[in-house]
Coordinates of C-alpha atoms (C1' of nucleotides) in Angstrom, one line a residue:
Chain A
X82 CA -145.2 164.3 36.9
X83 CA -141.1 164.7 37.1
X84 CA -139.7 162.2 39.5
X85 CA -136.8 162.7 41.9
X86 CA -134.2 160.7 42.6
X87 CA -133.9 160.0 46.7
X88 CA -130.4 160.9 47.8
X89 CA -128.1 158.4 49.4
X90 CA -128.4 159.3 52.6
X91 CA -124.4 160.2 53.6
X92 CA -122.4 157.0 55.2
X93 CA -120.3 160.0 57.2
X94 CA -124.4 160.6 58.9
X95 CA -125.0 156.9 59.2
X96 CA -121.6 155.5 60.7
X97 CA -122.4 158.6 63.6
X98 CA -126.0 157.4 63.7
X99 CA -124.8 154.1 64.7
X100 CA -122.6 154.7 67.2
X101 CA -125.2 156.9 68.5
X102 CA -127.6 154.0 68.9
X103 CA -124.7 151.8 70.7
X104 CA -124.3 154.9 72.8
X105 CA -128.2 155.2 73.9
X106 CA -128.6 151.4 73.2
X107 CA -127.3 150.9 77.1
X108 CA -129.8 152.2 79.0
X109 CA -132.6 150.6 77.7
X110 CA -134.5 148.7 80.3
X111 CA -136.1 145.6 79.2
X112 CA -137.5 145.1 82.4
X113 CA -140.5 146.2 83.8
X114 CA -140.3 149.0 86.4
X115 CA -144.4 150.4 87.5
X116 CA -146.3 148.8 89.8
X117 CA -149.4 148.3 87.1
X118 CA -147.1 146.9 84.8
X119 CA -146.8 143.6 87.7
X120 CA -150.8 144.0 88.5
X121 CA -152.7 141.0 86.7
X122 CA -155.5 144.0 84.9
X123 CA -152.9 147.1 85.1
X124 CA -154.3 148.1 88.0
X125 CA -153.1 151.9 88.2
X126 CA -152.5 151.9 85.2
X127 CA -154.8 154.7 84.0
X128 CA -153.1 156.7 81.4
X129 CA -152.1 155.3 77.5
X130 CA -150.1 157.8 75.3
X131 CA -149.7 157.1 71.3
X132 CA -147.5 158.8 68.9
X133 CA -146.9 159.5 65.0
X134 CA -145.9 161.3 62.3
X135 CA -148.9 161.8 59.6
X136 CA -146.9 163.6 56.0
X137 CA -148.2 165.8 52.9
X138 CA -148.0 163.5 50.1
X139 CA -145.7 165.3 47.8
X140 CA -143.8 166.5 51.4
X141 CA -141.0 165.0 51.8
X142 CA -140.6 167.1 54.9
X143 CA -143.3 168.6 56.6
X144 CA -145.3 166.4 58.2
X145 CA -148.4 167.0 61.1
X146 CA -146.5 165.6 64.9
X147 CA -149.1 164.2 66.7
X148 CA -149.7 162.8 71.1
X149 CA -153.0 161.7 72.0
X150 CA -153.2 160.1 75.8
X151 CA -156.2 158.2 76.2
X152 CA -157.8 156.9 79.5
X153 CA -157.5 153.3 81.0
X154 CA -158.8 150.8 80.6
X155 CA -161.8 153.3 78.5
X156 CA -159.9 154.5 76.1
X157 CA -161.3 157.9 75.9
X158 CA -159.7 160.7 74.3
X159 CA -158.2 163.1 77.6
X160 CA -155.5 164.6 75.2
X161 CA -155.3 165.8 72.2
X162 CA -151.5 167.5 70.7
X163 CA -151.2 167.8 66.6
X164 CA -148.4 170.5 65.6
X165 CA -146.7 170.7 62.2
X166 CA -142.9 170.3 62.0
X167 CA -140.3 170.3 59.6
X168 CA -138.2 167.1 59.4
X169 CA -134.5 168.0 58.2
X170 CA -132.7 163.6 58.4
X171 CA -133.8 162.0 55.4
X172 CA -136.2 158.8 56.2
X173 CA -132.9 155.9 56.3
X174 CA -134.9 151.9 57.1
X175 CA -132.9 151.4 60.7
X176 CA -132.9 155.0 61.3
X177 CA -135.9 156.1 61.9
X178 CA -136.0 157.6 65.0
X179 CA -132.7 160.3 63.9
X180 CA -136.3 161.5 61.9
X181 CA -138.8 161.5 64.3
X182 CA -137.8 161.0 67.9
X183 CA -136.6 165.2 68.6
X184 CA -140.7 165.9 67.3
X185 CA -142.2 162.9 69.4
X186 CA -139.9 164.9 72.9
X187 CA -141.4 168.6 71.9
X188 CA -145.1 167.6 72.1
X189 CA -144.5 165.6 75.4
X190 CA -142.2 168.8 76.3
X191 CA -145.6 170.4 75.7
X192 CA -147.6 169.2 77.6
X193 CA -145.5 168.3 80.5
X194 CA -145.6 172.3 80.2
X195 CA -149.3 172.3 79.6
X196 CA -150.6 169.7 81.6
X197 CA -148.1 167.5 83.9
X198 CA -150.8 165.5 85.1
X199 CA -151.9 164.1 81.7
X200 CA -148.3 162.8 80.9
X201 CA -149.1 159.2 79.8
X202 CA -148.0 156.1 81.8
X203 CA -147.2 154.7 79.1
X204 CA -146.7 155.3 75.2
X205 CA -147.2 152.9 72.0
X206 CA -145.1 153.5 69.6
X207 CA -145.1 154.0 66.0
X208 CA -142.1 151.0 65.1
X209 CA -139.8 149.4 66.8
X210 CA -137.9 148.7 69.9
X211 CA -135.9 146.3 70.2
X212 CA -137.0 144.2 67.2
X213 CA -134.3 146.3 65.1
X214 CA -130.3 145.4 64.1
X215 CA -128.9 146.6 66.6
X216 CA -131.5 146.7 68.9
X217 CA -132.1 150.5 69.3
X218 CA -135.9 151.2 67.7
X219 CA -137.6 153.9 67.6
X220 CA -139.6 153.1 70.5
X221 CA -136.3 152.7 72.4
X222 CA -135.0 155.6 71.5
X223 CA -137.5 157.8 72.6
X224 CA -138.2 156.1 75.9
X225 CA -134.3 155.9 76.4
X226 CA -134.5 160.0 75.7
X227 CA -137.7 160.9 77.2
X228 CA -137.3 158.5 80.7
X229 CA -141.4 157.0 80.0
X230 CA -142.2 153.8 79.8
X231 CA -142.6 152.8 76.0
X232 CA -143.4 149.7 73.5
X233 CA -142.7 149.3 70.4
X234 CA -145.9 148.9 67.6
X235 CA -145.0 147.9 63.9
X236 CA -148.0 147.1 61.5
X237 CA -144.6 145.6 58.7
X238 CA -142.4 142.6 59.9
X239 CA -138.5 143.8 59.5
X240 CA -136.4 141.2 58.6
X241 CA -133.8 141.2 61.2
X242 CA -131.3 139.0 62.9
X243 CA -131.9 136.0 61.0
X244 CA -135.6 136.5 61.6
X245 CA -137.1 135.8 58.0
X246 CA -140.6 136.4 56.7
X247 CA -140.7 133.4 54.8
X248 CA -143.1 130.0 54.8
X249 CA -142.7 128.7 57.9
X250 CA -143.4 132.8 59.5
X251 CA -146.2 132.5 57.8
X252 CA -147.5 129.5 59.5
X253 CA -147.3 130.7 62.6
X254 CA -149.5 133.4 61.9
X255 CA -152.3 131.3 60.4
X256 CA -151.9 128.9 63.3
X257 CA -152.7 131.9 66.0
X258 CA -155.9 131.0 66.8
X259 CA -157.6 134.0 68.4
X260 CA -156.8 137.7 70.0
X261 CA -154.3 138.2 72.2
X262 CA -152.0 134.4 70.5
X263 CA -148.8 135.4 70.2
X264 CA -145.3 133.6 68.9
X265 CA -142.2 134.7 69.1
X266 CA -139.3 136.4 66.8
X267 CA -135.8 135.0 67.8
X268 CA -132.7 136.2 66.5
X269 CA -130.2 133.8 65.3
X270 CA -128.3 134.4 69.1
X271 CA -131.6 132.8 70.7
X272 CA -133.0 136.4 72.2
X273 CA -136.2 137.2 71.5
X274 CA -136.4 140.7 70.1
X275 CA -140.4 141.1 70.1
X276 CA -143.4 139.1 69.5
X277 CA -145.9 138.2 66.2
X278 CA -149.6 139.4 67.9
X279 CA -153.1 138.4 66.4
X280 CA -154.3 142.1 67.9
X281 CA -157.6 141.0 68.4
X282 CA -160.6 138.6 67.0
X283 CA -160.9 140.7 63.9
X284 CA -157.9 140.7 62.8
X285 CA -156.2 138.1 61.1
X286 CA -152.7 139.9 60.2
X287 CA -149.8 140.4 63.2
X288 CA -148.9 143.5 64.5
X289 CA -144.6 142.9 66.3
X290 CA -144.7 144.2 69.0
X291 CA -141.4 145.0 71.4
X292 CA -140.0 146.5 74.1
X293 CA -139.1 149.9 73.8
X294 CA -138.4 151.4 77.5
X295 CA -139.3 150.9 81.5
X296 CA -141.4 147.6 80.2
X297 CA -140.7 143.7 79.6
X298 CA -141.4 141.9 76.4
X299 CA -144.4 140.2 78.4
X300 CA -145.7 142.9 79.4
X301 CA -146.5 144.5 76.4
X302 CA -148.0 142.4 74.5
X303 CA -150.8 141.5 77.2
X304 CA -150.9 145.1 77.5
X305 CA -151.1 145.8 74.1
X306 CA -154.0 143.2 73.1
X307 CA -155.8 145.1 76.2
X308 CA -155.6 148.5 74.4
X309 CA -156.8 146.9 70.4
X310 CA -160.2 147.3 69.7
X311 CA -158.6 147.2 65.8
X312 CA -155.6 145.9 65.2
X313 CA -153.6 148.9 65.6
X314 CA -153.7 149.2 69.0
X315 CA -155.5 152.6 69.8
X316 CA -153.3 154.7 71.3
X317 CA -151.6 154.9 68.0
X318 CA -154.9 154.3 66.1
X319 CA -156.0 157.7 67.0
X320 CA -153.1 159.2 66.4
X321 CA -153.3 158.6 63.4
X322 CA -156.3 158.6 62.8
X323 CA -155.9 162.4 64.0
X324 CA -153.0 163.9 62.5
X325 CA -153.9 162.8 59.3
X326 CA -157.0 164.3 59.8
X327 CA -155.3 167.6 61.2
X328 CA -153.2 168.0 57.2
X329 CA -157.0 167.1 55.9
X330 CA -158.5 170.2 57.1
X331 CA -155.4 172.3 57.0
X332 CA -154.0 171.5 54.4
X333 CA -156.4 170.7 51.9
X334 CA -155.5 168.8 48.4
X335 CA -154.6 171.0 45.4
X336 CA -155.7 170.2 42.3
X337 CA -154.1 171.2 38.7
Chain B
dG28 C1' -127.3 141.7 39.3
dC29 C1' -131.3 141.0 43.2
dG30 C1' -133.4 141.3 47.4
dA31 C1' -134.8 144.0 51.2
dC32 C1' -136.0 148.8 53.1
dA33 C1' -140.2 150.1 60.8
dG34 C1' -142.3 155.1 59.5
Chain C
dA90 C1' -145.1 157.7 54.4
dT91 C1' -148.4 158.1 50.5
dC92 C1' -150.8 156.9 45.7
dT93 C1' -156.9 155.0 45.4
dT94 C1' -163.1 153.3 45.3
dG95 C1' -166.0 150.6 45.9
dT96 C1' -167.8 147.1 48.9
dC97 C1' -169.4 143.8 51.7
dG98 C1' -170.5 143.0 56.8
dC99 C1' -171.5 144.5 61.3

DNA sequence: GCGACAG
DNA sequence: ATCTTGTCGC
């Protein structure tokens, strides 16, 4: 198998993307805006969404865009949409949104047209929100462009604004006693950009939660914990499982 | 030159 | 993101 060198991202495009993030960043709402967010048990919350994209192994541009809506607090599937898409933007760390957002917005649009009453009241996004180089990750991008409350949940720590994954970070992880415990991810500026959360008792590796849009960090962390049966919150996990299942069925692995 | 690099 | 089997445990 011949290896393919990753094509360098056009610096001109990256500059354009940076200014776009800077512009949209101003529209992020970092506070709770919904009544259910103020409730101790999230009374009034009935539908939580999850989005994800899964890829075919050797293909850089074909992917299955997935949107799921689960009931709350039962976390049962209410809606599912798997849709093959052709990506145009390359993956560049810090600019994930330009690669994925268009297709996630399309999925939300299809839902709005076909089953408007099932529109989620909050969407869990596979990736960071404010915990980002310019405080505008995928969860913020999707939140601002859709107008929906969004929570960013990353499975791996991104070293940004002075946040490091050093021995200190490791010791803080070791100090998390049970599901729901967390510690802040503080930028050099002093601002708390997100929190490392032990999402459930059985999981020791934390997930990194940050504000996407229209929700406070404290609420985002509390809600994420309440949606975790496994390490990854159920909406994102279901979106991941179902999108990969779709690819397995429609694009079976080829031998030779 | 070396390390980092959400998905 | 994807490459990858079995294995240990509930």
